[in-house]
Phi, psi and omega in degrees: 000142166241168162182139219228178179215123178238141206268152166227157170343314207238354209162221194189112142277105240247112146280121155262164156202175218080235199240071168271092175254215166267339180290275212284288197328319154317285153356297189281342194267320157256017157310275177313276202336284182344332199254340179307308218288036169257330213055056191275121144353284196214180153202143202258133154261099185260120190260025189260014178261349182256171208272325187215137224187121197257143180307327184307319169304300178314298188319320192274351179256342166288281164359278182312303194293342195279308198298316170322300209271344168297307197317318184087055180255162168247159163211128187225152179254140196235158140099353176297132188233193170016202181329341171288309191336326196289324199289318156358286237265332186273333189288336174089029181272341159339319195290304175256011178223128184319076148326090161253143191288345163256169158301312190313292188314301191289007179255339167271002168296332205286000000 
């Protein structure tokens, strides 16, 4: 797992790409806070490089947007295909966390 961060006009880009599993998810998870700690707007977590996502995965991006939003940061996700998309869309987290289908789309959102 990686995860690399690019600053943009509104916010801050989160790239992920591997494996978010249990093994990763920690990493990533204090990876994102860490990045939270600027006091950033919003941040788009682009999810199209990574391949696989574990609930331990789901758990650490629920962790980061809760902490975000005491922050008054928003966090929304871009770029999910094949099985993450799938694991998304069963876990319901579509449902409460801002979902775009492009990168483009969550930077004109922001």
């Amino acid at each position: 797992m990686k995860v690399d961060c690019v600053d943009v006009p509104k916010g801050r880009v989160v790239e992920v790409s591997g494996r978010l599993d249990t093994l990763t998810a920690p990493g990533f998870e204090s990876s994102a806070l860490a990045l939270l700690g600027d006091g950033i707007g919003a941040m788009v977590i682009d999810l199209s490089e990574l391949e696989y996502i574990s609930s331990a995965g789901l758990r650490s991006i629920l962790a980061v947007a809760k902490k975000a939003s005491t922050d008054g940061t928003t966090v929304s996700l871009c770029a999910m295909k094949g099985v993450v998309e799938e694991v998304f869309s069963i876990s319901g987290f579509d449902s409460f966390l801002p979902v775009y289908s492009t990168r483009d789309e969550a930077l004109e959102a922001m």
